XYZ file of C-alpha atoms in Angstrom:
387
model
C 316.063 5.746 -26.419
C 315.405 9.335 -25.330
C 311.710 8.536 -24.786
C 311.150 6.328 -21.712
C 308.224 4.524 -23.380
C 309.614 2.143 -25.993
C 307.731 -0.376 -28.132
C 309.698 -2.737 -30.358
C 307.872 -4.119 -33.358
C 309.261 -7.423 -34.613
C 307.870 -7.988 -38.146
C 309.623 -11.371 -38.328
C 312.302 -13.437 -36.639
C 313.487 -14.611 -40.047
C 316.840 -13.362 -41.312
C 318.814 -13.911 -44.538
C 322.178 -13.821 -42.760
C 323.590 -16.685 -40.720
C 325.759 -15.080 -38.051
C 327.595 -17.824 -36.208
C 326.736 -16.583 -32.712
C 323.136 -15.514 -33.405
C 320.499 -16.444 -30.835
C 317.471 -14.529 -32.137
C 316.649 -15.656 -35.700
C 314.071 -18.258 -36.717
C 313.839 -19.481 -40.317
C 310.239 -20.641 -39.809
C 309.006 -17.309 -38.453
C 305.955 -15.729 -40.107
C 305.898 -12.099 -41.249
C 303.673 -9.647 -39.418
C 300.454 -8.668 -41.155
C 299.449 -5.027 -41.411
C 296.303 -5.864 -39.420
C 298.576 -6.492 -36.445
C 299.938 -2.946 -36.747
C 296.355 -1.673 -36.683
C 295.868 -3.676 -33.492
C 298.992 -2.021 -32.044
C 297.479 1.402 -32.751
C 294.159 0.425 -31.151
C 295.939 -1.056 -28.122
C 298.152 1.969 -27.481
C 295.514 4.599 -28.185
C 294.474 4.747 -24.517
C 297.305 2.724 -22.965
C 299.429 5.631 -21.682
C 300.113 9.260 -22.568
C 303.932 9.317 -22.770
C 305.868 9.997 -25.951
C 306.682 6.695 -27.613
C 309.541 5.361 -29.708
C 308.861 2.464 -32.060
C 311.858 0.376 -33.079
C 311.481 -2.134 -35.903
C 313.703 -5.060 -34.966
C 314.092 -8.727 -35.787
C 315.250 -11.126 -37.139
C 315.514 -8.890 -40.151
C 312.723 -6.281 -40.287
C 313.266 -5.435 -43.975
C 311.947 -8.888 -44.860
C 308.506 -7.361 -44.284
C 308.975 -5.401 -47.529
C 308.345 -1.878 -48.754
C 304.536 -2.145 -48.737
C 304.539 -3.049 -45.043
C 306.400 0.137 -44.093
C 304.453 2.244 -46.581
C 301.355 1.326 -44.578
C 302.741 0.807 -41.069
C 304.543 4.126 -40.626
C 301.537 6.371 -41.356
C 299.254 4.099 -39.331
C 301.470 4.521 -36.274
C 302.362 8.159 -36.883
C 298.858 9.420 -37.558
C 296.882 6.953 -35.440
C 299.005 7.733 -32.371
C 299.813 11.363 -33.108
C 298.942 12.327 -29.527
C 301.962 10.247 -28.410
C 304.312 12.095 -30.808
C 305.800 8.790 -32.019
C 309.386 8.536 -33.170
C 310.895 5.625 -35.063
C 314.080 3.603 -35.363
C 315.160 0.387 -37.059
C 317.788 -2.301 -36.510
C 318.706 -4.045 -39.782
C 321.664 -5.693 -41.495
C 320.831 -3.486 -44.533
C 321.101 -6.335 -47.042
C 317.570 -5.719 -48.310
C 317.755 -1.928 -48.321
C 316.498 -0.468 -51.605
C 315.999 3.114 -52.802
C 312.239 2.551 -52.467
C 312.466 1.477 -48.817
C 315.023 4.180 -48.052
C 312.653 6.862 -49.355
C 309.829 5.531 -47.179
C 312.016 5.511 -44.062
C 313.505 8.922 -44.817
C 310.034 10.473 -44.951
C 309.612 9.507 -41.290
C 313.195 10.309 -40.237
C 313.930 6.730 -39.203
C 317.514 6.355 -37.902
C 319.138 3.026 -38.714
C 321.132 0.746 -36.465
C 323.121 -1.909 -38.301
C 325.886 -4.358 -37.432
C 329.486 -4.915 -38.428
C 332.139 -6.519 -36.267
C 335.134 -4.607 -37.595
C 337.192 -4.995 -40.798
C 335.746 -7.254 -43.488
C 337.937 -10.256 -42.674
C 337.117 -10.177 -38.951
C 333.454 -9.436 -39.563
C 332.919 -12.222 -42.089
C 334.724 -14.775 -39.924
C 331.925 -14.257 -37.359
C 328.946 -13.285 -39.477
C 329.540 -15.279 -42.654
C 331.284 -14.715 -45.983
C 329.946 -11.745 -47.936
C 328.177 -10.154 -44.959
C 330.349 -7.022 -44.846
C 330.048 -6.289 -48.560
C 326.249 -6.677 -48.554
C 325.877 -4.449 -45.502
C 328.085 -1.756 -47.001
C 325.999 -1.735 -50.197
C 322.874 -1.176 -48.136
C 324.699 1.453 -46.105
C 325.509 3.455 -49.223
C 321.862 3.380 -50.325
C 320.687 4.481 -46.889
C 323.215 7.302 -46.692
C 322.389 8.455 -50.218
C 318.811 8.998 -49.060
C 319.826 10.962 -45.978
C 319.324 8.209 -43.403
C 321.459 8.274 -40.262
C 323.242 4.925 -39.866
C 325.145 3.734 -36.802
C 326.786 0.350 -36.297
C 326.746 -2.150 -33.469
C 329.880 -4.263 -33.118
C 329.568 -7.650 -31.441
C 332.707 -8.706 -29.609
C 333.180 -12.448 -29.190
C 335.759 -14.375 -27.185
C 337.764 -14.487 -30.423
C 337.444 -10.956 -31.788
C 338.157 -9.346 -28.405
C 341.822 -10.202 -29.001
C 341.666 -7.910 -32.065
C 340.087 -4.996 -30.238
C 342.665 -2.437 -31.374
C 342.244 -3.332 -35.048
C 338.459 -3.225 -34.700
C 338.458 0.139 -32.920
C 340.792 1.637 -35.509
C 338.501 0.422 -38.306
C 335.554 2.319 -36.838
C 337.751 5.349 -36.220
C 339.192 5.440 -39.734
C 335.784 5.110 -41.402
C 334.120 7.698 -39.196
C 331.621 5.178 -37.811
C 330.023 5.627 -34.401
C 330.825 2.561 -32.294
C 328.312 0.706 -30.161
C 329.277 -2.702 -28.851
C 327.511 -5.831 -27.712
C 329.159 -8.769 -25.977
C 328.338 -12.088 -27.647
C 325.859 -13.990 -25.488
C 325.603 -17.734 -24.989
C 323.276 -18.997 -27.711
C 320.197 -20.838 -26.492
C 319.839 -22.379 -29.949
C 323.249 -24.024 -30.176
C 324.659 -27.343 -29.010
C 327.719 -25.384 -27.876
C 326.200 -22.196 -26.400
C 329.474 -20.793 -25.121
C 331.447 -21.183 -28.356
C 331.435 -17.444 -29.125
C 330.311 -15.937 -25.813
C 332.477 -13.190 -24.356
C 333.639 -13.894 -20.813
C 332.379 -11.215 -18.364
C 335.876 -10.495 -17.058
C 337.157 -10.026 -20.620
C 334.155 -7.805 -21.298
C 335.074 -5.638 -18.327
C 338.650 -5.263 -19.546
C 337.335 -4.431 -23.034
C 335.184 -1.636 -21.602
C 338.167 -0.166 -19.756
C 340.212 -0.307 -22.975
C 337.418 1.464 -24.860
C 337.174 4.082 -22.109
C 340.853 4.867 -22.632
C 340.464 5.050 -26.414
C 337.260 7.083 -26.178
C 339.058 9.648 -24.016
C 342.084 9.666 -26.301
C 339.986 10.097 -29.469
C 337.080 11.968 -27.879
C 336.899 14.530 -30.695
C 337.149 11.913 -33.454
C 334.807 9.054 -32.543
C 331.728 8.444 -30.427
C 331.708 5.217 -28.391
C 328.064 5.041 -27.391
C 328.468 2.494 -24.587
C 331.173 4.536 -22.900
C 329.061 7.681 -23.216
C 326.125 5.887 -21.592
C 328.241 4.444 -18.778
C 329.725 7.854 -17.985
C 326.260 9.414 -17.956
C 325.157 6.741 -15.482
C 327.925 7.708 -13.082
C 327.542 11.476 -13.524
C 323.747 11.530 -13.178
C 323.521 8.582 -10.739
C 320.782 6.945 -12.803
C 320.638 4.528 -15.715
C 320.639 6.023 -19.182
C 319.907 2.990 -21.417
C 317.700 -0.065 -21.029
C 320.452 -2.345 -19.668
C 320.806 -0.160 -16.586
C 317.250 0.889 -15.774
C 314.108 -0.638 -14.368
C 312.621 -1.363 -17.800
C 309.490 -3.185 -16.603
C 306.384 -1.390 -17.790
C 308.324 1.021 -20.027
C 309.551 -1.361 -22.712
C 307.491 -3.859 -24.675
C 307.961 -5.889 -27.841
C 305.272 -7.053 -30.257
C 306.062 -10.304 -32.055
C 305.010 -11.212 -35.608
C 301.720 -12.711 -34.404
C 300.841 -9.772 -32.127
C 301.987 -11.345 -28.873
C 303.368 -8.824 -26.378
C 306.658 -9.505 -24.590
C 308.786 -7.581 -22.053
C 311.521 -7.035 -24.676
C 312.498 -8.124 -28.184
C 314.961 -10.624 -26.727
C 312.079 -12.672 -25.310
C 310.114 -12.795 -28.584
C 309.431 -16.404 -29.559
C 309.591 -17.659 -25.956
C 305.951 -18.521 -25.060
C 306.575 -18.433 -21.328
C 307.284 -14.686 -21.581
C 304.107 -13.633 -23.415
C 302.385 -10.852 -21.470
C 299.291 -10.591 -23.641
C 298.134 -9.960 -27.215
C 297.577 -6.657 -28.993
C 294.179 -7.747 -30.329
C 292.915 -7.945 -26.739
C 293.948 -4.316 -26.034
C 295.361 -5.226 -22.598
C 295.794 -2.599 -19.895
C 298.996 -2.170 -17.934
C 297.388 -4.070 -15.067
C 296.541 -6.924 -17.448
C 300.152 -7.176 -18.627
C 301.641 -6.881 -15.149
C 299.199 -9.458 -13.790
C 300.055 -12.118 -16.368
C 302.349 -14.983 -15.277
C 305.185 -13.485 -17.341
C 304.555 -10.033 -15.913
C 304.625 -11.339 -12.365
C 307.896 -13.144 -13.104
C 309.469 -9.908 -14.335
C 308.459 -8.031 -11.197
C 309.695 -10.887 -9.043
C 313.042 -10.424 -10.762
C 312.987 -6.702 -10.006
C 312.358 -7.436 -6.327
C 315.175 -9.993 -6.400
C 317.571 -7.324 -7.702
C 316.693 -5.052 -4.783
C 317.852 -7.788 -2.406
C 320.719 -9.351 -4.358
C 322.265 -6.004 -5.327
C 321.192 -4.036 -2.256
C 324.746 -3.714 -0.959
C 326.283 -2.692 -4.291
C 327.342 0.929 -4.652
C 326.228 0.895 -8.304
C 322.668 -0.394 -7.856
C 321.089 3.039 -8.348
C 322.294 3.271 -11.949
C 322.800 -0.400 -12.831
C 319.729 -2.247 -11.539
C 321.360 -5.645 -11.942
C 321.878 -5.284 -15.685
C 319.670 -6.900 -18.333
C 316.786 -9.105 -17.073
C 316.945 -11.233 -20.232
C 320.578 -12.106 -19.598
C 319.638 -13.180 -16.082
C 316.435 -15.090 -16.868
C 316.771 -16.652 -20.299
C 319.200 -19.388 -19.344
C 317.295 -20.488 -16.238
C 313.771 -21.241 -17.665
C 312.018 -18.807 -15.337
C 314.090 -19.548 -12.239
C 315.180 -16.337 -10.559
C 318.575 -17.235 -9.166
C 320.986 -14.515 -10.246
C 321.420 -11.152 -11.920
C 322.928 -10.406 -15.321
C 326.070 -12.585 -15.647
C 327.872 -9.514 -16.994
C 327.676 -8.008 -13.512
C 331.452 -8.545 -13.232
C 331.995 -6.319 -16.275
C 329.565 -3.651 -15.104
C 331.231 -3.425 -11.700
C 334.648 -3.223 -13.353
C 333.789 -0.278 -15.613
C 331.555 1.595 -13.158
C 334.244 1.373 -10.478
C 336.872 2.505 -12.980
C 334.850 5.558 -14.023
C 334.018 6.454 -10.413
C 337.629 6.121 -9.278
C 338.971 8.192 -12.163
C 336.330 10.856 -11.640
C 337.155 11.096 -7.927
C 340.857 11.445 -8.677
C 340.213 14.124 -11.267
C 337.929 16.089 -8.949
C 339.812 15.799 -5.674
C 343.470 15.187 -6.486
C 344.089 17.575 -9.380
C 345.470 21.067 -8.712
C 342.679 23.606 -8.398
C 342.384 26.212 -11.114
C 343.111 29.575 -9.559
C 345.571 28.258 -6.961
C 348.430 30.054 -8.685
C 349.986 30.219 -12.121
C 352.008 27.087 -11.413
C 348.832 25.133 -10.638
C 347.173 26.353 -13.828
C 350.190 25.238 -15.809
C 350.145 21.814 -14.147
C 346.429 21.518 -14.902
C 347.026 22.239 -18.580
C 349.621 19.484 -18.800
C 347.442 16.818 -17.189
C 346.375 13.894 -19.336
C 342.693 14.241 -20.375
C 340.297 12.101 -18.363
C 336.639 11.274 -17.823
C 335.650 14.905 -17.287
C 337.193 15.851 -20.643
C 335.206 13.062 -22.295
C 331.989 14.267 -20.639
C 332.594 17.778 -21.941
C 332.932 16.319 -25.427
C 329.737 14.273 -24.981
C 327.791 17.332 -23.844
C 329.112 19.465 -26.702
C 327.897 16.877 -29.241
C 324.400 16.943 -27.796
C 324.047 20.745 -28.010
């Protein structure tokens, strides 16, 4: 998110799809009442002065229905106008209707959705009919002017088909953002779909190569973010920043959590919106103290790592969720992060210090023109898109 202050609103953990590797849905979850949104407005009114982004997440946020968003969006937009709120939504699009699309379009809500590649690959992981239903919702959203981008979850099975998946996104003109499948805490076989960290690292290097090769044809958001981390020497997305105190999630019942991934886990409740907690209240809760203990742990555990400044140990949820509160390690994907950060750094150093200098003679300029494009060429493309 471009705004550092980010509040995720989780209208429900329910979801009509049954993705095989899902760890976040709950069929028994209630749906948020509009009174809870009013409590969010009252809570944030004097909480802090930074611009805020609200992301509606889930479960499946469209289960809340058109009336919910018809009321919630103006409540947040007008009630917190001094925070200049912006909005986003993550949805599988199955329940998208022209009515909902019109409501979202009025508030310029960009959509994040999910497909895992071509229909056959996608449905083998997310369930039969998933791709077709998502594409129907996509067409409705696009017809109403909504920006839609897709997240692709790579599992230990689909990673073998990475070329076919990448080409599918390329051919359809879809922006690609990827997630590695995580061990499910709600499965008897949690590692059945999980992507091994070493395989994840190799996948990121592959996508770096393809992103450079096709830099003018497709945007690979993860690669863009990773390159920005290295160039700016600071994290650019929540996985690689100190997110404590800048990101919160509000569950269906109004409970406040450090992130949407913790919603539904009572031990990570920071407070409740109806109590209008201050930052000190949230940080002083048992869950808040645990999060800051983790941050301190990262400073020690990762202190000798050359990437700590722009990695920060990765995602706290990945590190904490599987150890019921025990702080005993950083994000298990650390292996992958080190692999790709080192790769980008090494390539950048070679490009900067080993390439012939422009102006060193006509022969050098000719050699420079014939060099294979690299990370710097990709960064130029990234910058040009943002202008």
